[in-house]
């Protein structure tokens, strides 16, 4: 995890306030000619399909959405002035829970976050996100292909366009402490791995990280659920952190709504969870429709 200053918050959302969006705000004394940073409004809400969604998760879906940056921007950095990383929302599909982590800041206050960190040199962004998810939370995971919206082109030749992909659902541009380094952080959706893979990936603490195979292209979510016995709890591995700070992290599998509340309702990480859960429900529905067409 890249967090050189424990008081440094990576997830607070802001927007730039200009004369145009301050003029009609009776609650501000900011001069019309100035530009500053103000807290985001909480009126925009995410609309999430609630079919097959537990009531707690449905409540979590109706939360204020974090504001994205208002406009695309031009920026350029040489290699010595940027670093790339990835984070994951790791879902246990069968119990409808998600992994969150906690730590204490310098004042002894507990804060919650999704596992994330820098990718290793030569490592793909996707693999780095999975590895960081494992190291910081102790839960093995793999990215979950979902019907999320994105603007990435399809591979050539474009004979058929895949309806599901494991593209990131958010990207954040963050400063690294007080250094002149730009952090590019990609957020992905992942799942805990089935018991059979846990056995094949077993390793000792001193062995290199063993990445899981990708989610099979021909495996449905219903078939994936059948791979776990009733009441199965994903294995939590101890001692996976790679430094003293990560060794102090705690992790939990919690219901969707609880995760959203603990992460902060208008927080990017909370929205990663909401978007992931919404996309999982969309994939369930899509697979049911395909199965119905084949009958």
PDB file of N, CA, C and O in Angstrom, residues 239-274:
ATOM      1  N   UNK A 239      -0.162 -13.175   7.999  1.00  0.00           N
ATOM      2  CA  UNK A 239       1.220 -12.822   7.696  1.00  0.00           C
ATOM      3  C   UNK A 239       1.513 -12.568   6.238  1.00  0.00           C
ATOM      4  O   UNK A 239       2.637 -12.794   5.777  1.00  0.00           O
ATOM      5  N   UNK A 240       0.534 -12.061   5.482  1.00  0.00           N
ATOM      6  CA  UNK A 240       0.762 -11.814   4.054  1.00  0.00           C
ATOM      7  C   UNK A 240       1.306 -10.412   3.774  1.00  0.00           C
ATOM      8  O   UNK A 240       1.743 -10.137   2.661  1.00  0.00           O
ATOM      9  N   UNK A 241       1.258  -9.512   4.753  1.00  0.00           N
ATOM     10  CA  UNK A 241       1.785  -8.163   4.557  1.00  0.00           C
ATOM     11  C   UNK A 241       3.283  -8.187   4.322  1.00  0.00           C
ATOM     12  O   UNK A 241       4.004  -9.025   4.873  1.00  0.00           O
ATOM     13  N   UNK A 242       3.777  -7.258   3.506  1.00  0.00           N
ATOM     14  CA  UNK A 242       5.190  -7.284   3.121  1.00  0.00           C
ATOM     15  C   UNK A 242       6.040  -6.281   3.899  1.00  0.00           C
ATOM     16  O   UNK A 242       7.248  -6.215   3.693  1.00  0.00           O
ATOM     17  N   UNK A 243       5.429  -5.485   4.785  1.00  0.00           N
ATOM     18  CA  UNK A 243       6.215  -4.573   5.607  1.00  0.00           C
ATOM     19  C   UNK A 243       5.534  -4.418   6.967  1.00  0.00           C
ATOM     20  O   UNK A 243       4.468  -4.993   7.218  1.00  0.00           O
ATOM     21  N   UNK A 244       6.158  -3.637   7.855  1.00  0.00           N
ATOM     22  CA  UNK A 244       5.637  -3.499   9.218  1.00  0.00           C
ATOM     23  C   UNK A 244       4.252  -2.863   9.237  1.00  0.00           C
ATOM     24  O   UNK A 244       3.402  -3.237  10.048  1.00  0.00           O
ATOM     25  N   UNK A 245       4.028  -1.899   8.364  1.00  0.00           N
ATOM     26  CA  UNK A 245       2.719  -1.242   8.341  1.00  0.00           C
ATOM     27  C   UNK A 245       1.630  -2.219   7.931  1.00  0.00           C
ATOM     28  O   UNK A 245       0.579  -2.316   8.575  1.00  0.00           O
ATOM     29  N   UNK A 246       1.864  -2.967   6.843  1.00  0.00           N
ATOM     30  CA  UNK A 246       0.864  -3.918   6.374  1.00  0.00           C
ATOM     31  C   UNK A 246       0.637  -5.039   7.381  1.00  0.00           C
ATOM     32  O   UNK A 246      -0.457  -5.607   7.447  1.00  0.00           O
ATOM     33  N   UNK A 247       1.662  -5.363   8.158  1.00  0.00           N
ATOM     34  CA  UNK A 247       1.515  -6.419   9.162  1.00  0.00           C
ATOM     35  C   UNK A 247       0.488  -6.047  10.228  1.00  0.00           C
ATOM     36  O   UNK A 247      -0.065  -6.932  10.898  1.00  0.00           O
ATOM     37  N   UNK A 248       0.226  -4.750  10.392  1.00  0.00           N
ATOM     38  CA  UNK A 248      -0.736  -4.289  11.390  1.00  0.00           C
ATOM     39  C   UNK A 248      -2.162  -4.220  10.851  1.00  0.00           C
ATOM     40  O   UNK A 248      -3.104  -3.997  11.608  1.00  0.00           O
ATOM     41  N   UNK A 249      -2.335  -4.403   9.546  1.00  0.00           N
ATOM     42  CA  UNK A 249      -3.674  -4.313   8.971  1.00  0.00           C
ATOM     43  C   UNK A 249      -4.556  -5.457   9.462  1.00  0.00           C
ATOM     44  O   UNK A 249      -4.091  -6.583   9.654  1.00  0.00           O
ATOM     45  N   UNK A 250      -5.825  -5.161   9.618  1.00  0.00           N
ATOM     46  CA  UNK A 250      -6.832  -6.180   9.912  1.00  0.00           C
ATOM     47  C   UNK A 250      -7.811  -6.214   8.748  1.00  0.00           C
ATOM     48  O   UNK A 250      -8.020  -5.207   8.072  1.00  0.00           O
ATOM     49  N   UNK A 251      -8.401  -7.365   8.510  1.00  0.00           N
ATOM     50  CA  UNK A 251      -9.353  -7.468   7.400  1.00  0.00           C
ATOM     51  C   UNK A 251     -10.587  -8.236   7.839  1.00  0.00           C
ATOM     52  O   UNK A 251     -10.535  -9.066   8.751  1.00  0.00           O
ATOM     53  N   UNK A 252     -11.699  -7.952   7.161  1.00  0.00           N
ATOM     54  CA  UNK A 252     -12.988  -8.507   7.536  1.00  0.00           C
ATOM     55  C   UNK A 252     -13.816  -8.761   6.279  1.00  0.00           C
ATOM     56  O   UNK A 252     -13.737  -8.011   5.309  1.00  0.00           O
ATOM     57  N   UNK A 253     -14.625  -9.803   6.324  1.00  0.00           N
ATOM     58  CA  UNK A 253     -15.659 -10.027   5.316  1.00  0.00           C
ATOM     59  C   UNK A 253     -16.963  -9.520   5.908  1.00  0.00           C
ATOM     60  O   UNK A 253     -17.449 -10.063   6.907  1.00  0.00           O
ATOM     61  N   UNK A 254     -17.534  -8.478   5.319  1.00  0.00           N
ATOM     62  CA  UNK A 254     -18.715  -7.840   5.905  1.00  0.00           C
ATOM     63  C   UNK A 254     -19.808  -7.692   4.851  1.00  0.00           C
ATOM     64  O   UNK A 254     -19.540  -7.691   3.648  1.00  0.00           O
ATOM     65  N   UNK A 255     -21.069  -7.545   5.282  1.00  0.00           N
ATOM     66  CA  UNK A 255     -22.156  -7.292   4.327  1.00  0.00           C
ATOM     67  C   UNK A 255     -21.916  -6.005   3.544  1.00  0.00           C
ATOM     68  O   UNK A 255     -21.194  -5.108   3.990  1.00  0.00           O
ATOM     69  N   UNK A 256     -22.547  -5.916   2.389  1.00  0.00           N
ATOM     70  CA  UNK A 256     -22.327  -4.786   1.481  1.00  0.00           C
ATOM     71  C   UNK A 256     -22.611  -3.456   2.171  1.00  0.00           C
ATOM     72  O   UNK A 256     -21.801  -2.521   2.111  1.00  0.00           O
ATOM     73  N   UNK A 257     -23.756  -3.344   2.825  1.00  0.00           N
ATOM     74  CA  UNK A 257     -24.132  -2.074   3.445  1.00  0.00           C
ATOM     75  C   UNK A 257     -23.126  -1.664   4.516  1.00  0.00           C
ATOM     76  O   UNK A 257     -22.748  -0.490   4.609  1.00  0.00           O
ATOM     77  N   UNK A 258     -22.685  -2.613   5.322  1.00  0.00           N
ATOM     78  CA  UNK A 258     -21.714  -2.293   6.372  1.00  0.00           C
ATOM     79  C   UNK A 258     -20.410  -1.779   5.770  1.00  0.00           C
ATOM     80  O   UNK A 258     -19.803  -0.829   6.277  1.00  0.00           O
ATOM     81  N   UNK A 259     -19.982  -2.405   4.676  1.00  0.00           N
ATOM     82  CA  UNK A 259     -18.753  -1.951   4.017  1.00  0.00           C
ATOM     83  C   UNK A 259     -18.897  -0.521   3.527  1.00  0.00           C
ATOM     84  O   UNK A 259     -17.994   0.308   3.700  1.00  0.00           O
ATOM     85  N   UNK A 260     -20.039  -0.209   2.912  1.00  0.00           N
ATOM     86  CA  UNK A 260     -20.263   1.135   2.383  1.00  0.00           C
ATOM     87  C   UNK A 260     -20.236   2.168   3.502  1.00  0.00           C
ATOM     88  O   UNK A 260     -19.629   3.236   3.378  1.00  0.00           O
ATOM     89  N   UNK A 261     -20.870   1.851   4.621  1.00  0.00           N
ATOM     90  CA  UNK A 261     -20.903   2.782   5.750  1.00  0.00           C
ATOM     91  C   UNK A 261     -19.499   2.994   6.306  1.00  0.00           C
ATOM     92  O   UNK A 261     -19.077   4.126   6.566  1.00  0.00           O
ATOM     93  N   UNK A 262     -18.753   1.923   6.493  1.00  0.00           N
ATOM     94  CA  UNK A 262     -17.419   2.038   7.080  1.00  0.00           C
ATOM     95  C   UNK A 262     -16.439   2.750   6.141  1.00  0.00           C
ATOM     96  O   UNK A 262     -15.536   3.454   6.592  1.00  0.00           O
ATOM     97  N   UNK A 263     -16.603   2.559   4.837  1.00  0.00           N
ATOM     98  CA  UNK A 263     -15.701   3.204   3.878  1.00  0.00           C
ATOM     99  C   UNK A 263     -16.039   4.676   3.683  1.00  0.00           C
ATOM    100  O   UNK A 263     -15.204   5.450   3.227  1.00  0.00           O
ATOM    101  N   UNK A 264     -17.269   5.069   4.006  1.00  0.00           N
ATOM    102  CA  UNK A 264     -17.686   6.457   3.806  1.00  0.00           C
ATOM    103  C   UNK A 264     -18.603   6.545   2.613  1.00  0.00           C
ATOM    104  O   UNK A 264     -18.207   6.233   1.492  1.00  0.00           O
ATOM    105  N   UNK A 265     -19.836   6.977   2.840  1.00  0.00           N
ATOM    106  CA  UNK A 265     -20.873   6.820   1.825  1.00  0.00           C
ATOM    107  C   UNK A 265     -20.628   7.585   0.528  1.00  0.00           C
ATOM    108  O   UNK A 265     -21.157   7.219  -0.512  1.00  0.00           O
ATOM    109  N   UNK A 266     -19.885   8.685   0.567  1.00  0.00           N
ATOM    110  CA  UNK A 266     -19.594   9.371  -0.700  1.00  0.00           C
ATOM    111  C   UNK A 266     -18.120   9.246  -1.051  1.00  0.00           C
ATOM    112  O   UNK A 266     -17.515  10.113  -1.649  1.00  0.00           O
ATOM    113  N   UNK A 267     -17.562   8.103  -0.691  1.00  0.00           N
ATOM    114  CA  UNK A 267     -16.155   7.804  -0.903  1.00  0.00           C
ATOM    115  C   UNK A 267     -15.993   6.978  -2.176  1.00  0.00           C
ATOM    116  O   UNK A 267     -16.861   6.167  -2.513  1.00  0.00           O
ATOM    117  N   UNK A 268     -14.897   7.166  -2.892  1.00  0.00           N
ATOM    118  CA  UNK A 268     -14.651   6.391  -4.107  1.00  0.00           C
ATOM    119  C   UNK A 268     -14.625   4.899  -3.799  1.00  0.00           C
ATOM    120  O   UNK A 268     -15.198   4.089  -4.537  1.00  0.00           O
ATOM    121  N   UNK A 269     -13.978   4.504  -2.701  1.00  0.00           N
ATOM    122  CA  UNK A 269     -13.907   3.078  -2.381  1.00  0.00           C
ATOM    123  C   UNK A 269     -15.289   2.498  -2.106  1.00  0.00           C
ATOM    124  O   UNK A 269     -15.580   1.356  -2.477  1.00  0.00           O
ATOM    125  N   UNK A 270     -16.165   3.267  -1.457  1.00  0.00           N
ATOM    126  CA  UNK A 270     -17.538   2.799  -1.248  1.00  0.00           C
ATOM    127  C   UNK A 270     -18.239   2.616  -2.587  1.00  0.00           C
ATOM    128  O   UNK A 270     -18.988   1.656  -2.790  1.00  0.00           O
ATOM    129  N   UNK A 271     -17.989   3.520  -3.525  1.00  0.00           N
ATOM    130  CA  UNK A 271     -18.623   3.411  -4.833  1.00  0.00           C
ATOM    131  C   UNK A 271     -18.062   2.242  -5.631  1.00  0.00           C
ATOM    132  O   UNK A 271     -18.770   1.643  -6.443  1.00  0.00           O
ATOM    133  N   UNK A 272     -16.791   1.897  -5.421  1.00  0.00           N
ATOM    134  CA  UNK A 272     -16.236   0.694  -6.048  1.00  0.00           C
ATOM    135  C   UNK A 272     -17.043  -0.526  -5.603  1.00  0.00           C
ATOM    136  O   UNK A 272     -17.404  -1.392  -6.416  1.00  0.00           O
ATOM    137  N   UNK A 273     -17.354  -0.594  -4.307  1.00  0.00           N
ATOM    138  CA  UNK A 273     -18.155  -1.706  -3.782  1.00  0.00           C
ATOM    139  C   UNK A 273     -19.549  -1.700  -4.399  1.00  0.00           C
ATOM    140  O   UNK A 273     -20.052  -2.733  -4.853  1.00  0.00           O
ATOM    141  N   UNK A 274     -20.195  -0.537  -4.427  1.00  0.00           N
ATOM    142  CA  UNK A 274     -21.549  -0.443  -4.976  1.00  0.00           C
ATOM    143  C   UNK A 274     -21.567  -0.809  -6.456  1.00  0.00           C
ATOM    144  O   UNK A 274     -22.420  -1.574  -6.917  1.00  0.00           O
TER     145      UNK A 274
END
